[in-house]
Coordinates of C-alpha atoms and ligand atoms in Angstrom, one line a residue:
X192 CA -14.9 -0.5 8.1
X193 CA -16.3 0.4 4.9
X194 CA -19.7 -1.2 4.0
X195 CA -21.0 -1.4 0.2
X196 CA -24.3 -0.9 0.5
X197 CA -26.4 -2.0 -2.7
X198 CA -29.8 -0.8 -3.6
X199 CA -31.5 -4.3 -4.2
X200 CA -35.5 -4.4 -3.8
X201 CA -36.8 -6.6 -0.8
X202 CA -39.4 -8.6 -1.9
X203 CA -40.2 -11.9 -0.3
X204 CA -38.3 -14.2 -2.6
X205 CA -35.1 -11.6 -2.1
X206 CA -35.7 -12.0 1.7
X207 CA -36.1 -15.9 1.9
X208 CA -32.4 -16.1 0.1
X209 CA -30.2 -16.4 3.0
X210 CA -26.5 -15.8 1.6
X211 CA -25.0 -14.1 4.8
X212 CA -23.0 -10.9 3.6
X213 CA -23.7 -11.7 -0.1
X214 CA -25.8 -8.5 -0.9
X215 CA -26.4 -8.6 -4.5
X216 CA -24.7 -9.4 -7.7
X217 CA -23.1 -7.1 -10.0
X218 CA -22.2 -6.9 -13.2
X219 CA -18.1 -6.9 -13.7
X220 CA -18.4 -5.0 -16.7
X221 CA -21.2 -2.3 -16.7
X222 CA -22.0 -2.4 -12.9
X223 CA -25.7 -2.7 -12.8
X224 CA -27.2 -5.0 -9.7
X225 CA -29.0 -7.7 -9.4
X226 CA -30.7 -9.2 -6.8
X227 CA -29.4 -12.9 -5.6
X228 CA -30.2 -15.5 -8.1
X229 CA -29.0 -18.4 -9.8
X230 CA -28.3 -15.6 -13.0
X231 CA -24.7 -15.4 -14.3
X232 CA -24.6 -12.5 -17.1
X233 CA -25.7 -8.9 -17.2
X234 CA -29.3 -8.2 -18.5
X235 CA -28.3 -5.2 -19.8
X236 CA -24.6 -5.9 -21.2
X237 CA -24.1 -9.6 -21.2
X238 CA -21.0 -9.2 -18.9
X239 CA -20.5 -11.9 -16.2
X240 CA -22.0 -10.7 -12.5
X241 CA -20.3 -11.7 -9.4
X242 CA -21.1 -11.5 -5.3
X243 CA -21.0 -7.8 -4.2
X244 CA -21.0 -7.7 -0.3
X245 CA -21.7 -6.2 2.9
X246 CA -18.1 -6.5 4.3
X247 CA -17.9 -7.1 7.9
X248 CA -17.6 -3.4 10.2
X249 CA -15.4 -3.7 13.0
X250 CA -11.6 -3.8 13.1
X251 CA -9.3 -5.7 11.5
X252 CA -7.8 -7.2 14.6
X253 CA -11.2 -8.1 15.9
X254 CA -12.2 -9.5 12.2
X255 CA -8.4 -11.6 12.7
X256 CA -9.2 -13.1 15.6
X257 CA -13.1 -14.5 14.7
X258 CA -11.3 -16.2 11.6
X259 CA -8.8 -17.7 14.0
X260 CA -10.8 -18.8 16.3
X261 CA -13.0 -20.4 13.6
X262 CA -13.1 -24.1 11.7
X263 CA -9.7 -25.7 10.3
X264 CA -11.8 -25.4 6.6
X265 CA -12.9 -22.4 4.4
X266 CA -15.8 -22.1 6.7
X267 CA -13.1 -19.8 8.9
X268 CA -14.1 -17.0 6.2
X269 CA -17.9 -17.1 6.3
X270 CA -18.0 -13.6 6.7
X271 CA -16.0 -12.7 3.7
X272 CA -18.1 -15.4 1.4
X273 CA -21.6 -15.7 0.2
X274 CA -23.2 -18.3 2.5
X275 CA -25.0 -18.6 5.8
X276 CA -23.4 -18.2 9.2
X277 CA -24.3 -21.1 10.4
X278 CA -22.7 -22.4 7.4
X279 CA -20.5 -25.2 9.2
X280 CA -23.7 -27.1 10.6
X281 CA -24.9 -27.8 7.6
X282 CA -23.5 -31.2 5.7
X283 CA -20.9 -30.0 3.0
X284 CA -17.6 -31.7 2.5
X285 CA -15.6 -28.8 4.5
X286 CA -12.8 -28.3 2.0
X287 CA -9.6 -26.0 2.7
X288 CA -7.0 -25.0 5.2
X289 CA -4.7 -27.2 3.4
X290 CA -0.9 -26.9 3.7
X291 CA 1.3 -24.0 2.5
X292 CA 4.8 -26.2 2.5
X293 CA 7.7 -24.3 2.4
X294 CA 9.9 -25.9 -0.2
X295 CA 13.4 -25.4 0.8
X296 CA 14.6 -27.8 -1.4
X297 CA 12.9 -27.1 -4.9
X298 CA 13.9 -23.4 -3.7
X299 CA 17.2 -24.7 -4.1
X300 CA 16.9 -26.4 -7.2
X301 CA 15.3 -23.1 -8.8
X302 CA 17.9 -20.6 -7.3
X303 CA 14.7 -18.8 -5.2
X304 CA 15.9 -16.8 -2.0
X305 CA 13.3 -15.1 -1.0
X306 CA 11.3 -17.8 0.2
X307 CA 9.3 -20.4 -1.9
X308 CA 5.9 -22.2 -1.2
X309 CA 4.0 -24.3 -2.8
X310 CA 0.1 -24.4 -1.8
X311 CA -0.7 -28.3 -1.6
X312 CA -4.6 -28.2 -2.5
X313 CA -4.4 -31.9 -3.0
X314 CA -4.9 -32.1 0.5
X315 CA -8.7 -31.5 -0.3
X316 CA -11.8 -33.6 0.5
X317 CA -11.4 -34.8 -3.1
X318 CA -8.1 -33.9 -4.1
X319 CA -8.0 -30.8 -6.0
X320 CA -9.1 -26.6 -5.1
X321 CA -12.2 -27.5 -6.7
X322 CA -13.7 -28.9 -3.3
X323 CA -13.4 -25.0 -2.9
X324 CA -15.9 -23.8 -5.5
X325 CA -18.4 -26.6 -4.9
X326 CA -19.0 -26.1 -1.2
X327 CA -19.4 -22.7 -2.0
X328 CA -22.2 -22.9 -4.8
X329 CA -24.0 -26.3 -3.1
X330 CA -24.5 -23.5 -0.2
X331 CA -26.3 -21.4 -3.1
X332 CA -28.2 -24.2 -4.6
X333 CA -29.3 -25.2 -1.5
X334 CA -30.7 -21.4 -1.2
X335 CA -32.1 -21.5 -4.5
X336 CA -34.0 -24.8 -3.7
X337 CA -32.3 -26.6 -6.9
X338 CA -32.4 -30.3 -5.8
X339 CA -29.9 -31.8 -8.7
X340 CA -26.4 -30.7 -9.3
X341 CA -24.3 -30.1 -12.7
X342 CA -21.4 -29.6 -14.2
X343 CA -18.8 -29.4 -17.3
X344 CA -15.7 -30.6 -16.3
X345 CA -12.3 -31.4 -17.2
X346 CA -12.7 -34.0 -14.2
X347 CA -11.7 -32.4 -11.4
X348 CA -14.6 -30.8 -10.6
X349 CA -16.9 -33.5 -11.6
X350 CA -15.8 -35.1 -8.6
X351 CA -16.3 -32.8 -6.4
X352 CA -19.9 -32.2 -7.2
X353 CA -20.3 -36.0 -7.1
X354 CA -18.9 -35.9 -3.6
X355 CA -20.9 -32.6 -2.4
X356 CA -24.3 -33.5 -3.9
X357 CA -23.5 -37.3 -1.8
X358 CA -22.6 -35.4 1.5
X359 CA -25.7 -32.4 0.9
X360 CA -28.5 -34.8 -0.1
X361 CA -28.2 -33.8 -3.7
X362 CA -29.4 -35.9 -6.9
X363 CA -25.9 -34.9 -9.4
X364 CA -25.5 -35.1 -13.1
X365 CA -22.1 -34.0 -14.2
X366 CA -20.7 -33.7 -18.2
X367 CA -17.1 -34.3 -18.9
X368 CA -15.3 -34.9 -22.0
X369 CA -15.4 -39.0 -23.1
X370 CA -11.9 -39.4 -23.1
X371 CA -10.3 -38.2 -19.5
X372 CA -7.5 -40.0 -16.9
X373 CA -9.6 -43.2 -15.6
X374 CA -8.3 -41.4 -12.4
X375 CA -10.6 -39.0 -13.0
X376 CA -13.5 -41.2 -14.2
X377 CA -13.5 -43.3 -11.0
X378 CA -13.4 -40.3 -9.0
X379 CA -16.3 -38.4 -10.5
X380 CA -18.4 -42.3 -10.4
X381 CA -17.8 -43.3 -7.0
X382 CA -19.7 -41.2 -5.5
X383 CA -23.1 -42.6 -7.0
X384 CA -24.2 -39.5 -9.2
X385 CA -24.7 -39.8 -13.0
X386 CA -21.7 -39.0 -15.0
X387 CA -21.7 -38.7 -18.5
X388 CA -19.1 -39.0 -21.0
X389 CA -19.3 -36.5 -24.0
X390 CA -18.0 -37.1 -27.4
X391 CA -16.0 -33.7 -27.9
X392 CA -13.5 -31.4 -26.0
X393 CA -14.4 -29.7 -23.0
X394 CA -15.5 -26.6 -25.0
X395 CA -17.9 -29.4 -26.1
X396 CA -19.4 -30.1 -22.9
X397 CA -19.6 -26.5 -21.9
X398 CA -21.8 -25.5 -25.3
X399 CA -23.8 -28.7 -24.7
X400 CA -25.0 -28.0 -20.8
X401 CA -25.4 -23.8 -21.9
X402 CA -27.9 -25.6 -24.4
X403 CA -29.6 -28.1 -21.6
X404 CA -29.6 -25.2 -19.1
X405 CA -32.1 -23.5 -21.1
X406 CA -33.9 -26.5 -21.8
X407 CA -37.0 -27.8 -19.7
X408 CA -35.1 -31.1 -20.0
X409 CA -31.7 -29.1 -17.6
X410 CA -35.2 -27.5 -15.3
X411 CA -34.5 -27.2 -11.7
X412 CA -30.7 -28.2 -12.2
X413 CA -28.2 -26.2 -10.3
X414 CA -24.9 -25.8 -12.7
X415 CA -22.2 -25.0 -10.2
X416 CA -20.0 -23.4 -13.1
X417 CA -22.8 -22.2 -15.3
X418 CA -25.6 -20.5 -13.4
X419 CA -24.3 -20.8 -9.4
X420 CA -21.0 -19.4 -11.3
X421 CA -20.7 -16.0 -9.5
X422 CA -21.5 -18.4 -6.2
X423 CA -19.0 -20.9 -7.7
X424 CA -16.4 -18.7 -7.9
X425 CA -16.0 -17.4 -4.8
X426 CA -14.5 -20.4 -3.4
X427 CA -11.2 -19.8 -5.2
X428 CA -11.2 -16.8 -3.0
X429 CA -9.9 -18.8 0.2
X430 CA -7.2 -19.7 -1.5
X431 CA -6.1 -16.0 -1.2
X432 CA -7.1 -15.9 2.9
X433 CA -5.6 -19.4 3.4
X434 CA -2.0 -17.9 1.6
X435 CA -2.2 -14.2 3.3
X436 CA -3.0 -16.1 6.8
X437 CA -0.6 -18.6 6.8
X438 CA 2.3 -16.1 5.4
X439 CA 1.3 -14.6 8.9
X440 CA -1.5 -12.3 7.5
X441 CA 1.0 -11.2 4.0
X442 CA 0.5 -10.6 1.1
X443 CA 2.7 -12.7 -0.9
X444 CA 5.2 -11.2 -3.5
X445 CA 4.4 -13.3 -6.2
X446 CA 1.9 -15.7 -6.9
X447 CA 2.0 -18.4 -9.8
X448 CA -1.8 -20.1 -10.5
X449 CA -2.8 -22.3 -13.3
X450 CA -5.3 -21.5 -16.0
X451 CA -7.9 -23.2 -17.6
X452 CA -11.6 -21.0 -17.6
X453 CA -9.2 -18.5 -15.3
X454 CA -11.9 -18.2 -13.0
X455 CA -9.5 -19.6 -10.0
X456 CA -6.6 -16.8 -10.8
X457 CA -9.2 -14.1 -11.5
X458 CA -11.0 -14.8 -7.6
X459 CA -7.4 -15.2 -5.9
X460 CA -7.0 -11.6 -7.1
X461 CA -10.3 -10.3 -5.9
X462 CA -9.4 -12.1 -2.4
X463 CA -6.0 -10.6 -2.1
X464 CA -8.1 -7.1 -2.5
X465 CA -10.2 -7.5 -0.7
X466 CA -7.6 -8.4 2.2
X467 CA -6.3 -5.3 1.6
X468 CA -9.7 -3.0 1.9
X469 CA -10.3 -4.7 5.2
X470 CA -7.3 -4.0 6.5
X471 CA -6.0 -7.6 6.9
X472 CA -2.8 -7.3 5.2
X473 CA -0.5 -4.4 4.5
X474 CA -1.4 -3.1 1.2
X475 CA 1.9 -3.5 -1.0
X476 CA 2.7 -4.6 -5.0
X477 CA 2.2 -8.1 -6.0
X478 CA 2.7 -10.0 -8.9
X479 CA 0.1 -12.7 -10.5
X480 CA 1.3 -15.2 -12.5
X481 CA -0.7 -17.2 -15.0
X482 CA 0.5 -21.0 -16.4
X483 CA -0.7 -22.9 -19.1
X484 CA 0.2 -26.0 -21.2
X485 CA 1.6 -25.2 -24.8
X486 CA -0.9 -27.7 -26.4
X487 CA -3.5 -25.1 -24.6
X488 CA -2.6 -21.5 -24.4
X489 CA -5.1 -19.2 -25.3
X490 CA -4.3 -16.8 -22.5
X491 CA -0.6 -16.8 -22.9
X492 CA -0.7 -16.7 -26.1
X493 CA -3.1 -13.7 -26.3
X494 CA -0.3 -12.2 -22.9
X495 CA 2.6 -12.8 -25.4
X496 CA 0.8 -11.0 -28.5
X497 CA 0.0 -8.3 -26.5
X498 CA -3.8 -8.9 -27.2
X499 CA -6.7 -8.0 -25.3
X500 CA -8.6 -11.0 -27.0
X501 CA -8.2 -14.3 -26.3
X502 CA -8.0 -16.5 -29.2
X503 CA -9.9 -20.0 -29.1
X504 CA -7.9 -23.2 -29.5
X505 CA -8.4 -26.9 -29.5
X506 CA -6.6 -28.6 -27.0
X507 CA -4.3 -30.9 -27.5
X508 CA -1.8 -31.6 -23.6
X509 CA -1.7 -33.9 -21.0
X510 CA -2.6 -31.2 -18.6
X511 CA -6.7 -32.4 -19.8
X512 CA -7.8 -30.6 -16.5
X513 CA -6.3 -27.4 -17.4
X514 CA -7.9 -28.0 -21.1
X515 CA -10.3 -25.2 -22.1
X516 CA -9.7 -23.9 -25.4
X517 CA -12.3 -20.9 -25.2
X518 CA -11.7 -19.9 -21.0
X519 CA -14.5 -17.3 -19.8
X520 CA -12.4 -15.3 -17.8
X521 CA -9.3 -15.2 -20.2
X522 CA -9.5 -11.7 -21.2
X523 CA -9.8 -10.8 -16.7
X524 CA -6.8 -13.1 -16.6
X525 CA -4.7 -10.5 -19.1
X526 CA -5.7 -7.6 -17.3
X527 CA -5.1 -8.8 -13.8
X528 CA -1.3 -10.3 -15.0
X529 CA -0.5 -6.6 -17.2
X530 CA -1.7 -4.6 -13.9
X531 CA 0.1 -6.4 -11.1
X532 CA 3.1 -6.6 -13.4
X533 CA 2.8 -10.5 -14.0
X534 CA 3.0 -13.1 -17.2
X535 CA 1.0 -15.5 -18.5
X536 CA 3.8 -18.3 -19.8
X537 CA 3.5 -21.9 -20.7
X538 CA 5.0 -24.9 -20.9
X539 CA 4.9 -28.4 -23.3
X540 CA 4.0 -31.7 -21.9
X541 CA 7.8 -32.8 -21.5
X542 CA 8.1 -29.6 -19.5
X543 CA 5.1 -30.7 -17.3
X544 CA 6.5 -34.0 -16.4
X545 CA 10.1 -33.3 -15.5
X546 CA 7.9 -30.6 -13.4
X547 CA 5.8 -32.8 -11.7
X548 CA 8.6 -35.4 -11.2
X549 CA 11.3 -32.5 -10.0
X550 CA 8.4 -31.3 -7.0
X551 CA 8.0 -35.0 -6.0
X552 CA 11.7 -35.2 -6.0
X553 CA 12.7 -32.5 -3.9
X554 CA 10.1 -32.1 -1.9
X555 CA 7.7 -35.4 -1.7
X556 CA 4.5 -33.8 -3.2
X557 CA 3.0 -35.5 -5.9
X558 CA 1.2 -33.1 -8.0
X559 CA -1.3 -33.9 -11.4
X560 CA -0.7 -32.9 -14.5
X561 CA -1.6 -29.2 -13.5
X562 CA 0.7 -28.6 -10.7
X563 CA 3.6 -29.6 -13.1
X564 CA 1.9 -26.7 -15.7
X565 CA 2.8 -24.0 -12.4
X566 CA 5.9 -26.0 -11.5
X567 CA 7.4 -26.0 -15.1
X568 CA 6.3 -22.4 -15.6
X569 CA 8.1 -20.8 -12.7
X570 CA 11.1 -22.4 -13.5
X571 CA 10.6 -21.0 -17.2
X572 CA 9.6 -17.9 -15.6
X573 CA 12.9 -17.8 -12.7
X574 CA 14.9 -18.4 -15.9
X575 CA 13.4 -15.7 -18.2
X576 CA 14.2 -13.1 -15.7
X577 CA 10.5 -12.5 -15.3
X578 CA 9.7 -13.8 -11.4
X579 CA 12.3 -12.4 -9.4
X580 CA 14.0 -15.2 -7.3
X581 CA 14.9 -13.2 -4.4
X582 CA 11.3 -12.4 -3.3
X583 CA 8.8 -14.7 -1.6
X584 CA 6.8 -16.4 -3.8
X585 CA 3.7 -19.2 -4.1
X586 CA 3.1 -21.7 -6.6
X587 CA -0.1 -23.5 -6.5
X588 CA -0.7 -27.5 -6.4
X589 CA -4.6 -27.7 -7.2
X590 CA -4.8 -31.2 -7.6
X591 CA -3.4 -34.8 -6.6
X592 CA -0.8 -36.9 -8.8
X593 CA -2.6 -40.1 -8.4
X594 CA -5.8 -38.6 -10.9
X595 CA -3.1 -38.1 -13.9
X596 CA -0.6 -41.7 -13.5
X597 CA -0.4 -42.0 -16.7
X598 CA 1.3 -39.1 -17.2
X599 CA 4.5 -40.4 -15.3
X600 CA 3.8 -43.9 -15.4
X601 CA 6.2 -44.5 -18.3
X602 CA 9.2 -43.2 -16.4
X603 CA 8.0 -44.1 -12.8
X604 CA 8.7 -47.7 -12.5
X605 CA 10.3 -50.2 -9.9
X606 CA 13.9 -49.6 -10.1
X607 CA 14.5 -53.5 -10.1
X608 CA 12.6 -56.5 -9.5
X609 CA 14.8 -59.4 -8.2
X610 CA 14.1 -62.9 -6.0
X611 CA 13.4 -62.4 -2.7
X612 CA 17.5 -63.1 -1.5
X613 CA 20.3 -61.1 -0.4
X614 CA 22.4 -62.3 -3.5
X615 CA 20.0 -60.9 -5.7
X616 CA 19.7 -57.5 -4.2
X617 CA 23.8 -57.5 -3.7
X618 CA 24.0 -58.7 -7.8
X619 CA 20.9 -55.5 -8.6
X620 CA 23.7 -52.7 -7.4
X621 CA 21.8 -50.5 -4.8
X622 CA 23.2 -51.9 -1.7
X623 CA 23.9 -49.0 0.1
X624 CA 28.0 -47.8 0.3
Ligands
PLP206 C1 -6.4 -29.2 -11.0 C2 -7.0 -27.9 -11.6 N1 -6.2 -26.8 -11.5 C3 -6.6 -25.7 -12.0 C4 -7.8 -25.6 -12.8 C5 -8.2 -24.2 -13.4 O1 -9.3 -23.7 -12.9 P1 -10.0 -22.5 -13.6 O2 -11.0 -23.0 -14.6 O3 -10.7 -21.8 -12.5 O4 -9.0 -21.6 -14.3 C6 -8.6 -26.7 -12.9 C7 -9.8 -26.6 -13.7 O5 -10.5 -27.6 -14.0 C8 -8.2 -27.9 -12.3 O6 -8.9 -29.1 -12.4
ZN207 ZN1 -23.6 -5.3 -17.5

């Protein structure tokens, strides 16, 4: 198996920094190396670094069957992921391993042959991927000796640090816009952390904790998706290992993921490689697809134009966790959908509900506001002749229906409320026959 070796020096903080095969980090633009840190852009270029590895040696089969044989959670690919071996000791919320339905029935309804799956992440510790990219960077604060944890959110993922820093024994402090689902207030509270409400759009709460991070007032503060991002972002890799191994170790044909920074499509797509170099899956063409919500569509927008550059834009959708107006890795998201022969499409907030209510419908999951973004897309996409229906293909759920209510509430009601007697159920019209 190959091994990447990196030239890092090995001084004693370098050594004390326990990461397992995380070697370095590297810069995705000019290259150059750094040694583990909490440090997300290139000294040199500015460009965002990610985990560089020493990949497991040994053979694929033997590589296969220590995953197998490992935890029912993401843990099952320590060796492919920058923390400790004896990661699954230590007290993290143990997110992943969550279903891959096959959805017969919303197949069906789209006119896909070739196999259709939906990839239920609400079946996480907190009810959305981003359980993923939190256990992943509280393994790197806890490295880095950072004793509070942060965030800007669009609510998802302010949960999940609440519930990771509660589980790990961390102090938490997480941003999020003022004006989020009470779902997603509640959920980002319980948990005991401090959560604070920003007057502004996400974009706003991003700016704001860049400015507190380099303020002695933000010292000591581990920002999952600010400086533990290259840490951070791994996590979205599993989703790629969970797929492959649960298609039976394949690569899927197509793959449809929702956008907001793009971080989660842009670490699928290193995952699915990296499958490939090890010799996990059979190398062959697939196809990333990105979604967005019209009333935030930098990315497809920018896919549409046929521009490199992502354009910023101020939110306006129900989709509020898919809400970032400026996303970091937009312009990674443009080159990943033009190379594998994708799209980046989106879709308006009527779009999103009939969405999430059609994959309730047909096949009982009850997605947010963001599974009815991928929903609605790959219908849009099945329809524009740009995702081919007769060959296999994943949609992601990332998070849970019950955080976003509101946005079916209206049209989700009690069919009929009647007196507690026969008569009035016979006089209501749903007797059966
Ligand atoms: C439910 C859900 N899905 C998808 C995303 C998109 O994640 P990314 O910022 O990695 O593109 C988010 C981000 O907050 C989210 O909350
Ligand atoms: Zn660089």
């Amino acid at each position: 198996m190959a091994v990447q070796t990196v030239a890092v020096s090995t001084d004693s903080s370098a050594e004390a920094v326990d990461l397992g095969p995380a070697a370095a980090l590297s810069c995705r633009e000019c290259g150059e190396r750094f040694e583990l840190g909490p440090i997300f852009a290139c000294a040199s270029c500015f460009g965002p670094l990610e985990v560089a590895y020493d990949l497991p040696s040994g053979s694929p089969e033997e590589l296969k069957k220590r995953i197998e044989g490992g935890p029912d959670n993401i843990w099952r690919y320590a060796p492919l992921l920058p923390v400790p071996a004896d990661v699954a000791d230590k007290p993290n919320i143990n997110p992943g391993f969550t279903k891959l339905v096959k959805a017969d029935n919303l197949a069906r309804e789209l006119g896909v042959t070739g196999g259709l799956y939906v990839k239920d992440d609400s079946g996480n510790p907190t009810h959305s991927f981003k359980d993923r990219v939190v256990a992943i960077a509280v393994e790197a604060a806890r490295a880095f000796g950072f004793t509070t944890l942060s965030c800007s959110s669009t609510g998802n993922l302010a949960g999940a640090v609440g519930a990771a820093a509660a589980r790990a024994g961390f102090r938490s402090c997480v941003f999020i816009p003022h004006d989020l689902e009470q779902g997603k207030v509640v959920m980002a509270a319980v948990y005991g952390g401090e959560l604070v409400g920003i007057e502004g759009n996400y974009d706003d709460v991003n700016r704001f904790c860049s400015e507190l991070i380099g303020d002695p007032l933000g010292e000591g503060w581990g920002f999952v998706n600010v400086n533990l991002r290259p840490y951070y972002g791994e996590g979205s890799k599993t989703l790629a290992y969970e797929i492959c191994e649960q298609l039976g170790w394949q690569l899927p044909d197509q793959i449809v993921i929702p956008i907001a920074s793009g971080s989660q499509l842009t670490k699928i797509d290193k995952g699915l490689q990296e499958l490939i170099k090890l010799g996990l899956v059979e190398d062959k063409p697939y196809k990333i697809f990105g979604a967005q919500a019209e009333g935030c569509s930098p990315v497809s927008t920018a896919f549409k134009a046929g521009h490199d550059i992502v354009r910023p834009q101020k939110p306006n959708t129900i989709a509020k966790s898919l809400a970032i107006g400026n996303p970091a890795d937009g312009p990674y998201v443009l080159d990943i959908a033009r190379r594998t022969g994708g799209a980046v499409e989106d879709v308006d907030d009527e779009q999103v509900v009939d969405a999430i209510k059609l994959l309730a419908r047909t096949e009982g999951i009850f997605a947010e506001t963001a599974g009815g973004v991928t929903v609605g897309v790959t219908k849009k996409l099945i329809e524009a002749g740009l995702l081919d229906p007769a060959l296999t293909t994943v949609v992601l759920n990332t998070g849970d229906g019950l955080k976003t209510l509101d946005a079916v509430a209206a049209t989700s009601q009690a069919t009929a409320t009647i007196r507690p007697s026969l008569d009035a159920f016979r006089a209501a019209g749903l007797a059966a026959g």
